[in-house]
Amino acid sequence: MELEPELLLQEARENVEAAQSYRRELGQRLQGLRAARRQIKESASQTRDVLKQHFNDLKGTLGKLLDERLVTLLQEVDTIEQETIKPLDDCQKLIEHGVNTAEDLVQEGEIAILGGVGEQNEKLWSFTKKASHIQLDSLPEVPLLVDVPCLSAQLDDSILNIVKDHIFKHGTVASRPPVQIEELIEKPGGIIVRWCKVDDDFTAQDYRLQFRKCTSNHFEDVYVGSETEFIVLHIDPNVDYQFRVCARGDGRQEWSPWSVPQIGHSTLVPHEWTAGFEGYSLSSRRNIALRNDSKSSGVLYSSAPTYFFSESFSFLVETVGQPDRRDSIGVCAERQNGYDSLQRDQAVCISTNGAVFVNGKEMTNQLPAVTSGSTVTFDIEAVTLGSTNNNEGGNFKLRVTISSNNREVVFDWVLDQSCGSLYFGCSFFYPGWKVLVF
């Protein structure tokens, strides 16, 4: 049965759309195949270059070591030869002197004897007297050949077998690395890199993370340790970075092959402290604040409300000074000048003694005191948007989790008005406190 022209046209259009979609899907798969082929080709070329360079370096180093060893052995031969020849030279000089003395004595004696007894009597007497003063029966000792060195080189050919065995086992070619980067999470001014082990037979002892700008040719180490995630700081916003990770097997010294490089970037503006506050000195990137010796006090705020809900935000206390109960580290809905602490309305904070304050009121739950190396992390989620219970006096409720030194407190925080992001701040009354935000 023939289809109506309209239906036939509609079916034709649908088939064309399906064919176009099919073509697009096939095109994407071709791009995936090209990328896979390119990865194999490029990694194989890089591996060849690495192998050639490594073995050329080994040959040069081994040749240098062999030359140095040869020089050392030849010097030992020279030393032994010189030390053992010297007493023989001394003995030879003594014997040659004796030979010359004996020859002179023989000539003198023959002349005296030829002169007879008469008028030559005086010569005979002189010769006999001279001969009596020479010990003609005293001969110097000449060492036997078995008592003098006989140099030889002791060369163990087994070293060739040992070296050959090591060379034949030296180096491996892996088609897949045992670890791969699992996730890249953008942070303000940073990227969290997470990786995982993909080889069940590989037991990792340490991991090594490197990164570089995509415009750079040089990777640099940013982390070595046993953790499987790390936040890379000092990331410029909207700039592509390349990350790779490798692992070292348990009990081994060499590192595994690198993972497939992953590209990540952060679109989030870096967290920065407000510059120009008299009581604090800032780092070049303005993410580290140091309480200085100035008499000025007050709250140092962030330059902008860069903390957004559902993100994790942390303070790292790098150095500490004398604590004070009014100290504060936390977040607030807005910057309010004239306060010397975040222990006020519209703010949540932790004091350096571990006390937690919500809208200026101290909570019964307390965290451990802040020490050098402590990390204080804030996780805040919006749980109610719009009007809330009138008794709460606000219209914006947040669920706040503050964690520090493996302890955490969770509570609700009510604001007078809704907001999309928060400021962070700190206040210290004595110098020496140094805080990094990330």
PDB file of N, CA and C in Angstrom, residues 67-153:
ATOM      1  N   ASP A  67      86.891   3.962  31.886  1.00  0.00           N
ATOM      2  CA  ASP A  67      88.138   4.717  31.714  1.00  0.00           C
ATOM      3  C   ASP A  67      88.725   5.120  33.061  1.00  0.00           C
ATOM      4  N   GLU A  68      87.878   5.576  33.977  1.00  0.00           N
ATOM      5  CA  GLU A  68      88.360   5.973  35.299  1.00  0.00           C
ATOM      6  C   GLU A  68      88.929   4.782  36.053  1.00  0.00           C
ATOM      7  N   ARG A  69      88.270   3.623  35.923  1.00  0.00           N
ATOM      8  CA  ARG A  69      88.781   2.425  36.612  1.00  0.00           C
ATOM      9  C   ARG A  69      90.118   1.996  36.030  1.00  0.00           C
ATOM     10  N   LEU A  70      90.262   2.081  34.700  1.00  0.00           N
ATOM     11  CA  LEU A  70      91.526   1.723  34.058  1.00  0.00           C
ATOM     12  C   LEU A  70      92.646   2.634  34.543  1.00  0.00           C
ATOM     13  N   VAL A  71      92.388   3.935  34.616  1.00  0.00           N
ATOM     14  CA  VAL A  71      93.400   4.876  35.105  1.00  0.00           C
ATOM     15  C   VAL A  71      93.807   4.533  36.529  1.00  0.00           C
ATOM     16  N   THR A  72      92.838   4.184  37.369  1.00  0.00           N
ATOM     17  CA  THR A  72      93.133   3.832  38.767  1.00  0.00           C
ATOM     18  C   THR A  72      94.029   2.602  38.847  1.00  0.00           C
ATOM     19  N   LEU A  73      93.697   1.567  38.059  1.00  0.00           N
ATOM     20  CA  LEU A  73      94.502   0.341  38.083  1.00  0.00           C
ATOM     21  C   LEU A  73      95.909   0.592  37.547  1.00  0.00           C
ATOM     22  N   LEU A  74      96.032   1.376  36.477  1.00  0.00           N
ATOM     23  CA  LEU A  74      97.354   1.683  35.930  1.00  0.00           C
ATOM     24  C   LEU A  74      98.186   2.467  36.943  1.00  0.00           C
ATOM     25  N   GLN A  75      97.523   3.350  37.710  1.00  0.00           N
ATOM     26  CA  GLN A  75      98.237   4.085  38.751  1.00  0.00           C
ATOM     27  C   GLN A  75      98.720   3.151  39.853  1.00  0.00           C
ATOM     28  N   GLU A  76      97.918   2.127  40.169  1.00  0.00           N
ATOM     29  CA  GLU A  76      98.351   1.138  41.161  1.00  0.00           C
ATOM     30  C   GLU A  76      99.577   0.376  40.669  1.00  0.00           C
ATOM     31  N   VAL A  77      99.591   0.025  39.377  1.00  0.00           N
ATOM     32  CA  VAL A  77     100.759  -0.667  38.804  1.00  0.00           C
ATOM     33  C   VAL A  77     101.995   0.223  38.905  1.00  0.00           C
ATOM     34  N   ASP A  78     101.830   1.505  38.548  1.00  0.00           N
ATOM     35  CA  ASP A  78     102.961   2.438  38.627  1.00  0.00           C
ATOM     36  C   ASP A  78     103.478   2.557  40.050  1.00  0.00           C
ATOM     37  N   THR A  79     102.568   2.646  41.006  1.00  0.00           N
ATOM     38  CA  THR A  79     102.970   2.802  42.413  1.00  0.00           C
ATOM     39  C   THR A  79     103.736   1.587  42.911  1.00  0.00           C
ATOM     40  N   ILE A  80     103.203   0.384  42.627  1.00  0.00           N
ATOM     41  CA  ILE A  80     103.882  -0.849  43.070  1.00  0.00           C
ATOM     42  C   ILE A  80     105.251  -0.964  42.410  1.00  0.00           C
ATOM     43  N   GLU A  81     105.305  -0.661  41.112  1.00  0.00           N
ATOM     44  CA  GLU A  81     106.575  -0.751  40.386  1.00  0.00           C
ATOM     45  C   GLU A  81     107.616   0.187  40.992  1.00  0.00           C
ATOM     46  N   GLN A  82     107.220   1.422  41.250  1.00  0.00           N
ATOM     47  CA  GLN A  82     108.169   2.394  41.774  1.00  0.00           C
ATOM     48  C   GLN A  82     108.625   2.035  43.181  1.00  0.00           C
ATOM     49  N   GLU A  83     107.699   1.595  44.010  1.00  0.00           N
ATOM     50  CA  GLU A  83     108.041   1.289  45.398  1.00  0.00           C
ATOM     51  C   GLU A  83     108.933   0.058  45.516  1.00  0.00           C
ATOM     52  N   THR A  84     108.726  -0.939  44.663  1.00  0.00           N
ATOM     53  CA  THR A  84     109.502  -2.191  44.774  1.00  0.00           C
ATOM     54  C   THR A  84     110.805  -2.150  43.975  1.00  0.00           C
ATOM     55  N   ILE A  85     110.893  -1.279  42.972  1.00  0.00           N
ATOM     56  CA  ILE A  85     112.124  -1.137  42.200  1.00  0.00           C
ATOM     57  C   ILE A  85     113.184  -0.364  42.978  1.00  0.00           C
ATOM     58  N   LYS A  86     112.772   0.582  43.818  1.00  0.00           N
ATOM     59  CA  LYS A  86     113.719   1.445  44.514  1.00  0.00           C
ATOM     60  C   LYS A  86     114.757   0.670  45.334  1.00  0.00           C
ATOM     61  N   PRO A  87     114.383  -0.319  46.186  1.00  0.00           N
ATOM     62  CA  PRO A  87     115.433  -1.057  46.921  1.00  0.00           C
ATOM     63  C   PRO A  87     116.355  -1.845  45.998  1.00  0.00           C
ATOM     64  N   LEU A  88     115.822  -2.299  44.839  1.00  0.00           N
ATOM     65  CA  LEU A  88     116.697  -2.996  43.886  1.00  0.00           C
ATOM     66  C   LEU A  88     117.695  -2.017  43.266  1.00  0.00           C
ATOM     67  N   ASP A  89     117.221  -0.796  42.983  1.00  0.00           N
ATOM     68  CA  ASP A  89     118.145   0.225  42.463  1.00  0.00           C
ATOM     69  C   ASP A  89     119.235   0.534  43.475  1.00  0.00           C
ATOM     70  N   ASP A  90     118.855   0.639  44.759  1.00  0.00           N
ATOM     71  CA  ASP A  90     119.854   0.908  45.807  1.00  0.00           C
ATOM     72  C   ASP A  90     120.863  -0.224  45.901  1.00  0.00           C
ATOM     73  N   CYS A  91     120.360  -1.459  45.818  1.00  0.00           N
ATOM     74  CA  CYS A  91     121.255  -2.626  45.868  1.00  0.00           C
ATOM     75  C   CYS A  91     122.184  -2.649  44.653  1.00  0.00           C
ATOM     76  N   GLN A  92     121.657  -2.283  43.499  1.00  0.00           N
ATOM     77  CA  GLN A  92     122.466  -2.263  42.278  1.00  0.00           C
ATOM     78  C   GLN A  92     123.581  -1.230  42.389  1.00  0.00           C
ATOM     79  N   LYS A  93     123.256  -0.061  42.926  1.00  0.00           N
ATOM     80  CA  LYS A  93     124.290   0.961  43.110  1.00  0.00           C
ATOM     81  C   LYS A  93     125.388   0.468  44.047  1.00  0.00           C
ATOM     82  N   LEU A  94     125.008  -0.248  45.106  1.00  0.00           N
ATOM     83  CA  LEU A  94     125.987  -0.770  46.054  1.00  0.00           C
ATOM     84  C   LEU A  94     126.892  -1.810  45.387  1.00  0.00           C
ATOM     85  N   ILE A  95     126.285  -2.681  44.599  1.00  0.00           N
ATOM     86  CA  ILE A  95     127.074  -3.716  43.915  1.00  0.00           C
ATOM     87  C   ILE A  95     127.997  -3.081  42.880  1.00  0.00           C
ATOM     88  N   GLU A  96     127.482  -2.140  42.095  1.00  0.00           N
ATOM     89  CA  GLU A  96     128.325  -1.496  41.079  1.00  0.00           C
ATOM     90  C   GLU A  96     129.487  -0.746  41.730  1.00  0.00           C
ATOM     91  N   HIS A  97     129.231  -0.140  42.882  1.00  0.00           N
ATOM     92  CA  HIS A  97     130.323   0.509  43.605  1.00  0.00           C
ATOM     93  C   HIS A  97     131.371  -0.512  44.054  1.00  0.00           C
ATOM     94  N   GLY A  98     130.900  -1.673  44.526  1.00  0.00           N
ATOM     95  CA  GLY A  98     131.823  -2.735  44.928  1.00  0.00           C
ATOM     96  C   GLY A  98     132.631  -3.254  43.757  1.00  0.00           C
ATOM     97  N   VAL A  99     131.985  -3.386  42.597  1.00  0.00           N
ATOM     98  CA  VAL A  99     132.694  -3.860  41.397  1.00  0.00           C
ATOM     99  C   VAL A  99     133.794  -2.872  41.017  1.00  0.00           C
ATOM    100  N   ASN A 100     133.467  -1.594  41.008  1.00  0.00           N
ATOM    101  CA  ASN A 100     134.469  -0.584  40.665  1.00  0.00           C
ATOM    102  C   ASN A 100     135.630  -0.600  41.662  1.00  0.00           C
ATOM    103  N   THR A 101     135.287  -0.748  42.952  1.00  0.00           N
ATOM    104  CA  THR A 101     136.337  -0.797  43.982  1.00  0.00           C
ATOM    105  C   THR A 101     137.239  -2.018  43.775  1.00  0.00           C
ATOM    106  N   ALA A 102     136.624  -3.175  43.456  1.00  0.00           N
ATOM    107  CA  ALA A 102     137.400  -4.404  43.250  1.00  0.00           C
ATOM    108  C   ALA A 102     138.295  -4.286  42.023  1.00  0.00           C
ATOM    109  N   GLU A 103     137.756  -3.678  40.947  1.00  0.00           N
ATOM    110  CA  GLU A 103     138.570  -3.512  39.739  1.00  0.00           C
ATOM    111  C   GLU A 103     139.769  -2.617  40.016  1.00  0.00           C
ATOM    112  N   ASP A 104     139.538  -1.533  40.736  1.00  0.00           N
ATOM    113  CA  ASP A 104     140.668  -0.657  41.076  1.00  0.00           C
ATOM    114  C   ASP A 104     141.702  -1.401  41.931  1.00  0.00           C
ATOM    115  N   LEU A 105     141.216  -2.218  42.862  1.00  0.00           N
ATOM    116  CA  LEU A 105     142.119  -2.955  43.744  1.00  0.00           C
ATOM    117  C   LEU A 105     142.921  -3.995  42.962  1.00  0.00           C
ATOM    118  N   VAL A 106     142.271  -4.637  42.000  1.00  0.00           N
ATOM    119  CA  VAL A 106     142.967  -5.640  41.170  1.00  0.00           C
ATOM    120  C   VAL A 106     144.073  -4.979  40.363  1.00  0.00           C
ATOM    121  N   GLN A 107     143.754  -3.855  39.725  1.00  0.00           N
ATOM    122  CA  GLN A 107     144.790  -3.164  38.927  1.00  0.00           C
ATOM    123  C   GLN A 107     145.964  -2.730  39.797  1.00  0.00           C
ATOM    124  N   GLU A 108     145.635  -2.169  40.970  1.00  0.00           N
ATOM    125  CA  GLU A 108     146.699  -1.709  41.869  1.00  0.00           C
ATOM    126  C   GLU A 108     147.543  -2.890  42.372  1.00  0.00           C
ATOM    127  N   GLY A 109     146.896  -4.021  42.649  1.00  0.00           N
ATOM    128  CA  GLY A 109     147.627  -5.203  43.133  1.00  0.00           C
ATOM    129  C   GLY A 109     148.516  -5.810  42.074  1.00  0.00           C
ATOM    130  N   GLU A 110     148.020  -5.856  40.843  1.00  0.00           N
ATOM    131  CA  GLU A 110     148.839  -6.414  39.757  1.00  0.00           C
ATOM    132  C   GLU A 110     150.083  -5.576  39.531  1.00  0.00           C
ATOM    133  N   ILE A 111     149.937  -4.276  39.608  1.00  0.00           N
ATOM    134  CA  ILE A 111     151.105  -3.397  39.429  1.00  0.00           C
ATOM    135  C   ILE A 111     152.110  -3.619  40.561  1.00  0.00           C
ATOM    136  N   ALA A 112     151.613  -3.752  41.767  1.00  0.00           N
ATOM    137  CA  ALA A 112     152.514  -3.951  42.914  1.00  0.00           C
ATOM    138  C   ALA A 112     153.261  -5.281  42.804  1.00  0.00           C
ATOM    139  N   ILE A 113     152.549  -6.305  42.344  1.00  0.00           N
ATOM    140  CA  ILE A 113     153.180  -7.629  42.227  1.00  0.00           C
ATOM    141  C   ILE A 113     154.252  -7.613  41.129  1.00  0.00           C
ATOM    142  N   LEU A 114     154.003  -6.969  40.011  1.00  0.00           N
ATOM    143  CA  LEU A 114     154.957  -6.933  38.921  1.00  0.00           C
ATOM    144  C   LEU A 114     156.256  -6.226  39.336  1.00  0.00           C
ATOM    145  N   GLY A 115     156.228  -5.345  40.280  1.00  0.00           N
ATOM    146  CA  GLY A 115     157.424  -4.610  40.712  1.00  0.00           C
ATOM    147  C   GLY A 115     158.396  -5.440  41.534  1.00  0.00           C
ATOM    148  N   GLY A 116     157.991  -6.619  41.999  1.00  0.00           N
ATOM    149  CA  GLY A 116     158.911  -7.451  42.781  1.00  0.00           C
ATOM    150  C   GLY A 116     158.956  -6.994  44.222  1.00  0.00           C
ATOM    151  N   VAL A 117     160.005  -7.559  44.926  1.00  0.00           N
ATOM    152  CA  VAL A 117     160.063  -7.318  46.375  1.00  0.00           C
ATOM    153  C   VAL A 117     160.977  -6.138  46.691  1.00  0.00           C
ATOM    154  N   GLY A 118     161.962  -5.898  45.956  1.00  0.00           N
ATOM    155  CA  GLY A 118     162.976  -4.896  46.319  1.00  0.00           C
ATOM    156  C   GLY A 118     162.389  -3.500  46.462  1.00  0.00           C
ATOM    157  N   GLU A 119     162.610  -2.773  45.358  1.00  0.00           N
ATOM    158  CA  GLU A 119     162.232  -1.368  45.412  1.00  0.00           C
ATOM    159  C   GLU A 119     160.729  -1.144  45.472  1.00  0.00           C
ATOM    160  N   GLN A 120     159.932  -2.215  45.116  1.00  0.00           N
ATOM    161  CA  GLN A 120     158.475  -2.083  45.143  1.00  0.00           C
ATOM    162  C   GLN A 120     157.869  -2.540  46.456  1.00  0.00           C
ATOM    163  N   ASN A 121     158.682  -2.798  47.419  1.00  0.00           N
ATOM    164  CA  ASN A 121     158.206  -3.302  48.697  1.00  0.00           C
ATOM    165  C   ASN A 121     157.173  -2.347  49.312  1.00  0.00           C
ATOM    166  N   GLU A 122     157.457  -1.048  49.120  1.00  0.00           N
ATOM    167  CA  GLU A 122     156.553  -0.051  49.702  1.00  0.00           C
ATOM    168  C   GLU A 122     155.167  -0.118  49.045  1.00  0.00           C
ATOM    169  N   LYS A 123     155.142  -0.384  47.701  1.00  0.00           N
ATOM    170  CA  LYS A 123     153.847  -0.517  47.015  1.00  0.00           C
ATOM    171  C   LYS A 123     153.088  -1.748  47.480  1.00  0.00           C
ATOM    172  N   LEU A 124     153.797  -2.841  47.664  1.00  0.00           N
ATOM    173  CA  LEU A 124     153.134  -4.057  48.166  1.00  0.00           C
ATOM    174  C   LEU A 124     152.551  -3.821  49.548  1.00  0.00           C
ATOM    175  N   TRP A 125     153.352  -3.127  50.380  1.00  0.00           N
ATOM    176  CA  TRP A 125     152.853  -2.840  51.736  1.00  0.00           C
ATOM    177  C   TRP A 125     151.618  -1.951  51.701  1.00  0.00           C
ATOM    178  N   SER A 126     151.617  -0.952  50.824  1.00  0.00           N
ATOM    179  CA  SER A 126     150.467  -0.045  50.704  1.00  0.00           C
ATOM    180  C   SER A 126     149.238  -0.782  50.176  1.00  0.00           C
ATOM    181  N   PHE A 127     149.463  -1.675  49.158  1.00  0.00           N
ATOM    182  CA  PHE A 127     148.336  -2.426  48.584  1.00  0.00           C
ATOM    183  C   PHE A 127     147.731  -3.370  49.613  1.00  0.00           C
ATOM    184  N   THR A 128     148.653  -4.082  50.357  1.00  0.00           N
ATOM    185  CA  THR A 128     148.161  -5.036  51.360  1.00  0.00           C
ATOM    186  C   THR A 128     147.373  -4.321  52.438  1.00  0.00           C
ATOM    187  N   LYS A 129     147.850  -3.147  52.850  1.00  0.00           N
ATOM    188  CA  LYS A 129     147.148  -2.382  53.888  1.00  0.00           C
ATOM    189  C   LYS A 129     145.769  -1.935  53.376  1.00  0.00           C
ATOM    190  N   LYS A 130     145.747  -1.492  52.089  1.00  0.00           N
ATOM    191  CA  LYS A 130     144.477  -1.035  51.515  1.00  0.00           C
ATOM    192  C   LYS A 130     143.482  -2.176  51.391  1.00  0.00           C
ATOM    193  N   ALA A 131     143.942  -3.332  50.946  1.00  0.00           N
ATOM    194  CA  ALA A 131     143.073  -4.495  50.767  1.00  0.00           C
ATOM    195  C   ALA A 131     142.499  -4.971  52.095  1.00  0.00           C
ATOM    196  N   SER A 132     143.289  -4.796  53.193  1.00  0.00           N
ATOM    197  CA  SER A 132     142.809  -5.252  54.497  1.00  0.00           C
ATOM    198  C   SER A 132     141.648  -4.399  55.005  1.00  0.00           C
ATOM    199  N   HIS A 133     141.561  -3.159  54.507  1.00  0.00           N
ATOM    200  CA  HIS A 133     140.464  -2.282  54.927  1.00  0.00           C
ATOM    201  C   HIS A 133     139.187  -2.493  54.105  1.00  0.00           C
ATOM    202  N   ILE A 134     139.291  -3.260  53.034  1.00  0.00           N
ATOM    203  CA  ILE A 134     138.102  -3.557  52.211  1.00  0.00           C
ATOM    204  C   ILE A 134     137.624  -4.959  52.545  1.00  0.00           C
ATOM    205  N   GLN A 135     136.307  -5.040  52.862  1.00  0.00           N
ATOM    206  CA  GLN A 135     135.746  -6.350  53.238  1.00  0.00           C
ATOM    207  C   GLN A 135     135.429  -7.120  51.953  1.00  0.00           C
ATOM    208  N   LEU A 136     136.490  -7.836  51.517  1.00  0.00           N
ATOM    209  CA  LEU A 136     136.343  -8.571  50.250  1.00  0.00           C
ATOM    210  C   LEU A 136     135.469  -9.807  50.389  1.00  0.00           C
ATOM    211  N   ASP A 137     135.183 -10.207  51.635  1.00  0.00           N
ATOM    212  CA  ASP A 137     134.313 -11.368  51.802  1.00  0.00           C
ATOM    213  C   ASP A 137     132.869 -10.974  52.130  1.00  0.00           C
ATOM    214  N   SER A 138     132.555  -9.653  52.086  1.00  0.00           N
ATOM    215  CA  SER A 138     131.204  -9.179  52.399  1.00  0.00           C
ATOM    216  C   SER A 138     130.458  -8.889  51.107  1.00  0.00           C
ATOM    217  N   LEU A 139     129.429  -9.683  50.870  1.00  0.00           N
ATOM    218  CA  LEU A 139     128.622  -9.541  49.653  1.00  0.00           C
ATOM    219  C   LEU A 139     127.190  -9.097  50.019  1.00  0.00           C
ATOM    220  N   PRO A 140     126.647  -8.148  49.283  1.00  0.00           N
ATOM    221  CA  PRO A 140     125.266  -7.711  49.555  1.00  0.00           C
ATOM    222  C   PRO A 140     124.264  -8.798  49.181  1.00  0.00           C
ATOM    223  N   GLU A 141     123.156  -8.791  49.910  1.00  0.00           N
ATOM    224  CA  GLU A 141     122.085  -9.764  49.634  1.00  0.00           C
ATOM    225  C   GLU A 141     121.296  -9.345  48.398  1.00  0.00           C
ATOM    226  N   VAL A 142     121.100 -10.249  47.490  1.00  0.00           N
ATOM    227  CA  VAL A 142     120.253 -10.042  46.315  1.00  0.00           C
ATOM    228  C   VAL A 142     118.997 -10.887  46.505  1.00  0.00           C
ATOM    229  N   PRO A 143     117.790 -10.254  46.496  1.00  0.00           N
ATOM    230  CA  PRO A 143     116.571 -11.033  46.762  1.00  0.00           C
ATOM    231  C   PRO A 143     116.325 -12.070  45.677  1.00  0.00           C
ATOM    232  N   LEU A 144     115.777 -13.179  46.122  1.00  0.00           N
ATOM    233  CA  LEU A 144     115.368 -14.209  45.173  1.00  0.00           C
ATOM    234  C   LEU A 144     114.155 -13.740  44.386  1.00  0.00           C
ATOM    235  N   LEU A 145     113.992 -14.270  43.183  1.00  0.00           N
ATOM    236  CA  LEU A 145     112.861 -13.853  42.356  1.00  0.00           C
ATOM    237  C   LEU A 145     111.521 -14.134  43.021  1.00  0.00           C
ATOM    238  N   VAL A 146     111.466 -15.183  43.837  1.00  0.00           N
ATOM    239  CA  VAL A 146     110.199 -15.504  44.504  1.00  0.00           C
ATOM    240  C   VAL A 146     109.877 -14.513  45.599  1.00  0.00           C
ATOM    241  N   ASP A 147     110.903 -13.689  45.991  1.00  0.00           N
ATOM    242  CA  ASP A 147     110.680 -12.730  47.077  1.00  0.00           C
ATOM    243  C   ASP A 147     110.382 -11.325  46.589  1.00  0.00           C
ATOM    244  N   VAL A 148     110.406 -11.116  45.298  1.00  0.00           N
ATOM    245  CA  VAL A 148     110.101  -9.786  44.770  1.00  0.00           C
ATOM    246  C   VAL A 148     108.769  -9.847  44.018  1.00  0.00           C
ATOM    247  N   PRO A 149     108.085  -8.700  43.943  1.00  0.00           N
ATOM    248  CA  PRO A 149     106.772  -8.693  43.267  1.00  0.00           C
ATOM    249  C   PRO A 149     106.868  -9.145  41.827  1.00  0.00           C
ATOM    250  N   CYS A 150     105.815  -9.799  41.427  1.00  0.00           N
ATOM    251  CA  CYS A 150     105.625 -10.168  40.019  1.00  0.00           C
ATOM    252  C   CYS A 150     104.208  -9.718  39.652  1.00  0.00           C
ATOM    253  N   LEU A 151     104.098  -8.533  39.080  1.00  0.00           N
ATOM    254  CA  LEU A 151     102.789  -7.905  38.879  1.00  0.00           C
ATOM    255  C   LEU A 151     101.951  -8.659  37.854  1.00  0.00           C
ATOM    256  N   SER A 152     100.657  -8.659  38.104  1.00  0.00           N
ATOM    257  CA  SER A 152      99.700  -9.250  37.162  1.00  0.00           C
ATOM    258  C   SER A 152      98.343  -8.596  37.380  1.00  0.00           C
ATOM    259  N   ALA A 153      97.495  -8.680  36.408  1.00  0.00           N
ATOM    260  CA  ALA A 153      96.143  -8.117  36.491  1.00  0.00           C
ATOM    261  C   ALA A 153      95.149  -9.234  36.747  1.00  0.00           C
TER     262      ALA A 153
END
